[in-house]
Short mmCIF file of C-alpha atoms and ligand atoms in Angstrom, two decimals:
data_model
loop_
_atom_site.label_atom_id
_atom_site.label_comp_id
_atom_site.label_asym_id
_atom_site.label_seq_id
_atom_site.Cartn_x
_atom_site.Cartn_y
_atom_site.Cartn_z
CA UNK A 16 -4.55 19.28 15.40
CA UNK A 17 -6.77 17.94 18.04
CA UNK A 18 -9.20 16.76 15.02
CA UNK A 19 -6.21 15.14 13.16
CA UNK A 20 -5.27 13.17 16.36
CA UNK A 21 -8.79 11.74 16.86
CA UNK A 22 -8.98 11.08 13.13
CA UNK A 23 -5.99 8.71 13.28
CA UNK A 24 -7.60 6.55 15.97
CA UNK A 25 -11.02 6.62 14.21
CA UNK A 26 -9.51 5.43 10.95
CA UNK A 27 -8.14 2.30 12.69
CA UNK A 28 -11.30 1.81 14.51
CA UNK A 29 -13.62 2.40 11.73
CA UNK A 30 -11.72 0.19 9.25
CA UNK A 31 -12.10 -2.63 11.56
CA UNK A 32 -15.85 -2.08 12.01
CA UNK A 33 -16.29 -1.61 8.10
CA UNK A 34 -18.67 -4.03 6.55
CA UNK A 35 -18.62 -3.26 2.79
CA UNK A 36 -16.33 -6.12 1.28
CA UNK A 37 -15.23 -4.80 -2.20
CA UNK A 38 -13.71 -6.77 -4.94
CA UNK A 39 -10.20 -6.23 -6.17
CA UNK A 40 -11.08 -8.71 -9.05
CA UNK A 41 -8.19 -11.11 -8.30
CA UNK A 42 -10.83 -13.96 -8.47
CA UNK A 43 -11.13 -13.13 -12.15
CA UNK A 44 -7.49 -14.28 -12.85
CA UNK A 45 -6.99 -17.77 -13.54
CA UNK A 46 -3.56 -19.17 -13.04
CA UNK A 47 -2.48 -22.69 -14.64
CA UNK A 48 -1.73 -25.59 -12.32
CA UNK A 49 1.38 -27.31 -13.49
CA UNK A 50 1.38 -30.96 -12.27
CA UNK A 51 5.03 -31.53 -13.54
CA UNK A 52 6.96 -28.99 -11.71
CA UNK A 53 10.68 -29.34 -12.02
CA UNK A 54 11.34 -27.28 -8.89
CA UNK A 55 12.29 -27.99 -5.42
CA UNK A 56 10.29 -25.78 -2.89
CA UNK A 57 13.47 -25.44 -0.85
CA UNK A 58 15.21 -23.80 -3.66
CA UNK A 59 12.38 -21.28 -4.54
CA UNK A 60 14.02 -17.89 -4.73
CA UNK A 61 11.62 -15.01 -3.67
CA UNK A 62 14.23 -12.31 -3.23
CA UNK A 63 13.95 -9.28 -5.45
CA UNK A 64 15.35 -5.79 -5.50
CA UNK A 65 13.61 -2.77 -4.05
CA UNK A 66 14.75 0.92 -3.75
CA UNK A 67 18.32 -0.29 -4.69
CA UNK A 68 18.56 -3.12 -2.34
CA UNK A 69 17.74 -6.89 -1.97
CA UNK A 70 14.71 -7.75 -0.11
CA UNK A 71 13.47 -11.54 0.75
CA UNK A 72 9.96 -10.94 -0.62
CA UNK A 73 8.43 -8.60 -2.94
CA UNK A 74 5.86 -7.65 -0.09
CA UNK A 75 5.73 -4.56 2.04
CA UNK A 76 3.52 -3.34 4.97
CA UNK A 77 1.98 -0.20 3.51
CA UNK A 78 1.19 3.15 5.07
CA UNK A 79 -1.44 3.20 7.74
CA UNK A 80 -0.64 5.23 10.98
CA UNK A 81 1.22 7.07 13.54
CA UNK A 82 0.68 10.35 15.72
CA UNK A 83 -0.89 9.23 19.09
CA UNK A 84 -0.22 6.82 21.72
CA UNK A 85 -2.70 4.29 20.38
CA UNK A 86 -1.24 4.49 17.04
CA UNK A 87 2.40 4.37 18.26
CA UNK A 88 1.76 0.78 19.79
CA UNK A 89 0.43 -0.17 16.48
CA UNK A 90 3.51 1.28 14.64
CA UNK A 91 5.77 -0.65 17.28
CA UNK A 92 4.03 -4.04 16.42
CA UNK A 93 3.83 -3.48 12.65
CA UNK A 94 7.61 -2.65 12.49
CA UNK A 95 8.35 -5.68 14.81
CA UNK A 96 6.53 -7.65 12.05
CA UNK A 97 8.49 -5.92 9.18
CA UNK A 98 11.79 -6.73 11.21
CA UNK A 99 10.85 -10.40 11.77
CA UNK A 100 10.34 -10.92 8.10
CA UNK A 101 12.72 -8.21 6.54
CA UNK A 102 9.73 -6.58 4.92
CA UNK A 103 9.72 -2.91 3.90
CA UNK A 104 7.31 -0.68 5.61
CA UNK A 105 5.74 2.47 5.13
CA UNK A 106 4.53 4.73 8.08
CA UNK A 107 1.19 6.66 7.86
CA UNK A 108 0.79 10.14 7.06
CA UNK A 109 3.50 12.12 8.90
CA UNK A 110 1.51 15.53 8.69
CA UNK A 111 0.70 15.35 12.36
CA UNK A 112 4.36 15.03 13.32
CA UNK A 113 5.22 18.28 11.26
CA UNK A 114 2.73 20.10 13.28
CA UNK A 115 3.23 18.57 16.76
CA UNK A 116 6.74 17.57 18.01
CA UNK A 117 5.05 15.13 20.48
CA UNK A 118 3.83 12.91 17.69
CA UNK A 119 7.37 12.42 16.30
CA UNK A 120 7.98 9.34 18.55
CA UNK A 121 5.26 7.21 17.08
CA UNK A 122 7.03 7.35 13.79
CA UNK A 123 10.52 7.29 14.93
CA UNK A 124 9.95 3.93 16.63
CA UNK A 125 9.48 2.32 13.29
CA UNK A 126 13.02 2.93 12.12
CA UNK A 127 14.30 2.16 15.59
CA UNK A 128 12.59 -1.37 15.45
CA UNK A 129 13.55 -2.20 11.72
CA UNK A 130 17.13 -0.95 12.16
CA UNK A 131 19.25 0.59 9.64
CA UNK A 132 19.35 -2.39 7.42
CA UNK A 133 15.64 -2.35 6.80
CA UNK A 134 13.64 -0.18 4.29
CA UNK A 135 11.36 2.39 5.66
CA UNK A 136 9.13 4.87 3.68
CA UNK A 137 7.94 8.18 4.87
CA UNK A 138 4.20 9.40 3.82
CA UNK A 139 2.75 12.80 3.26
CA UNK A 140 -0.21 13.95 1.30
CA UNK A 141 0.01 15.95 -1.87
CA UNK A 142 -0.09 19.33 -0.17
CA UNK A 143 3.46 19.29 0.71
CA UNK A 144 6.31 21.73 0.21
CA UNK A 145 9.96 20.53 -0.31
CA UNK A 146 10.77 21.33 3.29
CA UNK A 147 7.92 19.28 4.67
CA UNK A 148 9.19 16.38 2.50
CA UNK A 149 12.63 16.65 3.91
CA UNK A 150 11.47 16.80 7.54
CA UNK A 151 9.25 13.59 6.83
CA UNK A 152 12.05 11.80 5.39
CA UNK A 153 14.76 12.86 8.02
CA UNK A 154 12.44 11.89 10.94
CA UNK A 155 12.76 8.29 10.17
CA UNK A 156 15.84 8.22 7.92
CA UNK A 157 13.53 7.09 5.24
CA UNK A 158 14.67 5.22 1.94
CA UNK A 159 11.93 6.74 0.11
CA UNK A 160 8.90 9.18 0.38
CA UNK A 161 5.41 8.01 -0.41
CA UNK A 162 2.91 10.87 -1.39
CA UNK A 163 -0.57 9.78 -1.23
CA UNK A 164 -3.34 10.87 -3.56
CA UNK A 165 -6.82 10.79 -1.82
CA UNK A 166 -9.16 13.05 -3.33
CA UNK A 167 -12.09 10.87 -2.92
CA UNK A 168 -11.32 10.45 0.89
CA UNK A 169 -10.85 14.36 1.18
CA UNK A 170 -14.06 15.09 -0.20
CA UNK A 171 -15.95 12.48 2.14
CA UNK A 172 -14.40 14.28 5.16
CA UNK A 173 -16.10 17.21 6.43
CA UNK A 174 -12.95 18.87 7.37
CA UNK A 175 -11.26 17.61 4.10
CA UNK A 176 -9.44 19.52 1.33
CA UNK A 177 -11.72 20.84 -1.59
CA UNK A 178 -9.23 22.41 -3.92
CA UNK A 179 -6.78 20.09 -5.65
CA UNK A 180 -5.17 22.59 -7.96
CA UNK A 181 -1.55 22.84 -8.09
CA UNK A 182 -0.82 19.22 -6.80
CA UNK A 183 1.17 18.03 -9.94
CA UNK A 184 3.40 21.02 -9.58
CA UNK A 185 4.02 20.51 -5.94
CA UNK A 186 4.77 16.67 -6.47
CA UNK A 187 7.07 17.61 -9.36
CA UNK A 188 9.15 19.99 -7.09
CA UNK A 189 9.50 17.28 -4.36
CA UNK A 190 10.49 14.61 -6.93
CA UNK A 191 13.05 16.81 -8.34
CA UNK A 192 14.33 18.25 -5.04
CA UNK A 193 14.62 15.23 -2.87
CA UNK A 194 17.61 13.01 -2.33
CA UNK A 195 15.41 9.79 -1.99
CA UNK A 196 13.00 8.42 -4.53
CA UNK A 197 9.46 9.68 -4.34
CA UNK A 198 6.56 7.12 -4.77
CA UNK A 199 3.09 8.25 -5.39
CA UNK A 200 0.28 6.20 -4.22
CA UNK A 201 -3.57 6.01 -3.89
CA UNK A 202 -5.32 5.03 -0.84
CA UNK A 203 -7.67 2.41 -2.31
CA UNK A 204 -9.55 3.91 -5.13
CA UNK A 205 -7.11 2.96 -7.86
CA UNK A 206 -4.79 4.82 -9.93
CA UNK A 207 -5.84 5.42 -13.75
CA UNK A 208 -3.32 4.83 -16.50
CA UNK A 209 -3.58 8.64 -17.30
CA UNK A 210 -2.68 9.59 -13.88
CA UNK A 211 0.41 7.31 -14.06
CA UNK A 212 1.45 8.99 -17.32
CA UNK A 213 1.14 12.44 -15.88
CA UNK A 214 3.32 11.44 -12.91
CA UNK A 215 5.75 9.68 -15.19
CA UNK A 216 6.09 12.87 -17.09
CA UNK A 217 7.14 14.81 -13.99
CA UNK A 218 9.78 12.36 -13.15
CA UNK A 219 8.00 9.96 -10.87
CA UNK A 220 9.47 6.37 -11.16
CA UNK A 221 7.58 4.62 -8.32
CA UNK A 222 3.70 4.35 -8.21
CA UNK A 223 1.41 2.22 -5.90
CA UNK A 224 -1.79 1.87 -7.81
CA UNK A 225 -3.79 1.03 -4.51
CA UNK A 226 -6.91 -0.13 -6.01
CA UNK A 227 -10.48 -0.74 -5.06
CA UNK A 228 -11.52 -3.95 -3.22
CA UNK A 229 -9.96 -3.70 0.24
CA UNK A 230 -9.75 -0.68 2.59
CA UNK A 231 -12.71 1.62 1.50
CA UNK A 232 -12.24 5.24 2.76
CA UNK A 233 -15.70 6.28 1.66
CA UNK A 234 -17.09 3.73 4.33
CA UNK A 235 -14.38 4.55 6.88
CA UNK A 236 -14.98 8.38 6.64
CA UNK A 237 -18.83 7.94 6.64
CA UNK A 238 -18.48 6.35 10.07
CA UNK A 239 -16.63 9.38 11.31
CA UNK A 240 -18.76 12.34 10.07
CA UNK A 241 -22.14 11.88 8.61
CA UNK A 242 -22.51 15.42 6.98
CA UNK A 243 -22.85 13.67 3.53
CA UNK A 244 -23.85 10.02 3.38
CA UNK A 245 -21.64 8.40 0.93
CA UNK A 246 -23.14 4.80 1.08
CA UNK A 247 -24.22 4.93 -2.59
CA UNK A 248 -20.55 5.44 -3.61
CA UNK A 249 -19.23 2.53 -1.91
CA UNK A 250 -18.38 0.81 -5.18
CA UNK A 251 -16.61 3.83 -6.61
CA UNK A 252 -12.92 3.22 -7.66
CA UNK A 253 -10.73 1.12 -9.91
CA UNK A 254 -10.44 -2.65 -8.84
CA UNK A 255 -6.82 -3.26 -7.96
CA UNK A 256 -6.27 -6.15 -10.67
CA UNK A 257 -7.49 -3.91 -13.53
CA UNK A 258 -5.74 -0.61 -12.39
CA UNK A 259 -2.35 -2.99 -12.09
CA UNK A 260 -3.12 -4.47 -15.68
CA UNK A 261 -3.34 -0.93 -17.06
CA UNK A 262 -0.22 0.22 -15.17
CA UNK A 263 1.84 -2.67 -16.45
CA UNK A 264 0.45 -2.29 -19.89
CA UNK A 265 1.90 1.20 -20.28
CA UNK A 266 5.34 -0.52 -20.43
CA UNK A 267 7.00 2.65 -18.91
CA UNK A 268 10.80 2.05 -18.79
CA UNK A 269 12.04 2.27 -15.19
CA UNK A 270 8.59 2.58 -13.79
CA UNK A 271 8.31 0.53 -10.35
CA UNK A 272 4.83 -0.68 -9.81
CA UNK A 273 3.45 -1.54 -6.42
CA UNK A 274 0.14 -3.18 -6.24
CA UNK A 275 -2.00 -2.68 -3.17
CA UNK A 276 -5.64 -2.59 -2.25
CA UNK A 277 -7.55 -5.76 -1.18
CA UNK A 278 -4.37 -7.88 -0.85
CA UNK A 279 -5.51 -10.56 1.66
CA UNK A 280 -4.07 -14.01 0.75
CA UNK A 281 -0.95 -15.65 -0.95
CA UNK A 282 -2.98 -16.29 -4.00
CA UNK A 283 -3.68 -12.37 -4.35
CA UNK A 284 0.12 -11.87 -3.94
CA UNK A 285 1.09 -14.35 -6.45
CA UNK A 286 -1.65 -13.06 -8.93
CA UNK A 287 -0.41 -9.49 -8.41
CA UNK A 288 3.15 -10.57 -9.31
CA UNK A 289 2.15 -12.48 -12.22
CA UNK A 290 0.23 -9.61 -13.65
CA UNK A 291 3.51 -7.78 -13.35
CA UNK A 292 3.63 -5.93 -10.02
CA UNK A 293 7.19 -5.18 -8.89
CA UNK A 294 6.11 -4.98 -5.20
CA UNK A 295 2.86 -5.80 -3.26
CA UNK A 296 1.49 -4.01 -0.21
CA UNK A 297 -0.89 -5.08 2.44
CA UNK A 298 -2.36 -2.50 5.00
CA UNK A 299 -5.81 -3.52 6.19
CA UNK A 300 -5.62 -7.29 6.45
CA UNK A 301 -2.57 -7.12 8.68
CA UNK A 302 -4.01 -4.55 10.90
CA UNK A 303 -7.03 -6.92 11.25
CA UNK A 304 -4.81 -9.85 12.42
CA UNK A 305 -2.88 -7.67 14.71
CA UNK A 306 -5.61 -6.02 16.54
CA UNK A 307 -7.86 -8.99 16.74
CA UNK A 308 -5.20 -11.39 17.62
CA UNK A 309 -1.98 -9.82 18.60
CA UNK A 310 1.49 -9.69 17.39
CA UNK A 311 2.08 -13.36 17.28
CA UNK A 312 -1.25 -14.04 15.61
CA UNK A 313 -0.34 -11.43 12.87
CA UNK A 314 3.17 -13.16 12.79
CA UNK A 315 1.68 -16.60 11.95
CA UNK A 316 -0.68 -14.97 9.28
CA UNK A 317 2.34 -13.63 7.55
CA UNK A 318 4.32 -16.84 8.07
CA UNK A 319 1.64 -18.89 6.45
CA UNK A 320 1.11 -16.32 3.64
CA UNK A 321 4.86 -16.33 2.74
CA UNK A 322 5.03 -20.14 2.60
CA UNK A 323 2.09 -20.47 0.62
CA UNK A 324 3.39 -18.05 -1.90
CA UNK A 325 6.20 -20.60 -2.36
CA UNK A 326 3.88 -23.45 -2.63
CA UNK A 327 1.91 -21.53 -5.34
CA UNK A 328 5.28 -20.82 -7.17
CA UNK A 329 5.94 -24.52 -7.28
CA UNK A 330 2.46 -25.23 -8.71
CA UNK A 331 2.84 -22.76 -11.57
CA UNK A 332 6.24 -23.87 -12.18
CA UNK A 333 8.14 -20.70 -11.32
CA UNK A 334 11.58 -20.99 -9.56
CA UNK A 335 11.91 -17.16 -8.86
CA UNK A 336 9.97 -13.89 -9.18
CA UNK A 337 11.09 -13.47 -12.98
CA UNK A 338 9.63 -16.78 -13.85
CA UNK A 339 6.43 -15.95 -12.02
CA UNK A 340 6.06 -12.72 -14.32
CA UNK A 341 6.17 -15.13 -17.28
CA UNK A 342 3.29 -17.40 -16.11
CA UNK A 343 0.55 -17.30 -18.79
CA UNK A 344 -2.53 -16.19 -16.87
CA UNK A 345 -6.27 -15.63 -18.22
CA UNK A 346 -8.65 -13.07 -17.29
CA UNK A 347 -12.28 -14.20 -16.72
CA UNK A 348 -15.48 -12.39 -15.79
CA UNK A 349 -15.68 -8.50 -15.05
CA UNK A 350 -11.91 -8.43 -15.40
CA UNK A 351 -12.00 -9.61 -18.79
CA UNK A 352 -14.99 -7.36 -19.84
CA UNK A 353 -13.05 -4.11 -18.49
CA UNK A 354 -9.72 -5.40 -20.27
CA UNK A 355 -11.81 -5.48 -23.58
C1 LIG B 414 -4.45 3.79 5.27
N1 LIG B 414 -3.94 4.15 4.28
C2 LIG B 414 -3.14 5.26 4.20
N2 LIG B 414 -2.08 5.54 3.06
C3 LIG B 414 -1.46 6.53 3.26
O1 LIG B 414 -0.73 6.85 2.05
N3 LIG B 414 -1.28 7.35 4.30
C4 LIG B 414 -2.10 6.98 5.30
O2 LIG B 414 -1.90 7.75 6.39
C5 LIG B 414 -2.98 6.04 5.29
N4 LIG B 414 -3.65 5.67 6.48
C6 LIG B 414 -4.51 4.52 6.55
C7 LIG B 414 -5.01 4.15 7.71
C8 LIG B 414 -5.77 2.90 7.78
C9 LIG B 414 -6.45 2.40 9.09
C10 LIG B 414 -5.73 2.03 6.73
C11 LIG B 414 -6.33 0.66 6.78
C12 LIG B 414 -5.19 2.44 5.36
C13 LIG B 414 -4.13 3.50 2.90
C14 LIG B 414 -3.33 2.13 2.67
O3 LIG B 414 -1.95 2.54 2.50
C15 LIG B 414 -3.72 1.66 1.33
O4 LIG B 414 -3.43 2.29 0.29
C16 LIG B 414 -5.12 1.11 1.38
O5 LIG B 414 -5.58 0.76 2.75
C17 LIG B 414 -5.37 -0.18 0.40
O6 LIG B 414 -4.71 -1.31 0.90
P1 LIG B 414 -5.49 -2.42 1.79
O7 LIG B 414 -5.79 -2.03 3.16
O8 LIG B 414 -6.75 -2.71 1.12
O9 LIG B 414 -4.41 -3.46 1.96
#
């Protein structure tokens, strides 16, 4: 447990020191500029439905942290941001709180700040039993449970899991038993279409493809423990734009797709929505603004981002999120090569 506590802080610190900038391939997406927009920016409608409720933007603060005093402060600030902008927020892995009651408060604070009206997602890894899932959800009165798939990260950790057998069955049991929806997510290496098919077959209807191009857990873990040097694998993973394109192309009925991994700007958010994401998640970039500049600095970043999403909607001639999905986009470069 001690190791887990240090790990949480190291993840945040190492993320901030990480240097390897991946490419989610959003730069390979071309959107048309419409000079004749019959649109009033004041009437742009960015509302969308998420987990059965209306939210003002298809943007969420994705899973990061919790479990220690240091991370409790971060969760307090992240949930304050979520409250200000009415964004859904996922907490970081709650395993630590299942093992140590003193860690519970660092997660509870998120629900308290966001209030009953907001959307909060619980988070656990794939080693979970149904009773763990229930406890993680109950602790923060969660609207859904995220289960993260992170085999690459585990294999890079000296203390990480080595045997992943039985994970599909465990997820199936939890998905079947839980009263709230289960969302299965990656942590920045991307989710292949075949994985989404397997998850869909066991009843999962929410996925976050969390692709390559942002937070890089090979690098983050490398900075913690150097038993094996992972430097030559820093480019491993499915770029977010490509993973998202493949997920949307499956056209699975009732499948809700979240796009995360390397979302930094309003243009990334808009491009993810144009490709067909139902929700867009940001983790690392918000953390950077928060730690380097504080709560108000991070708040200005989000305010600017959300304003520029509306600017871009005018410039592609889309009055609402549905029209954004109909914008004809073109792929170039490496993304186009992969799509062929
Ligand atoms: C994460 N992420 C993560 N995901 C998860 O499901 N449970 C977790 O506990 C964590 N912990 C965590 C800590 C830190 C410091 C970071 C930066 C990220 C992964 C996160 O939710 C997301 O999938 C990836 O970070 C990719 O998105 P970004 O960071 O590129 O926007």
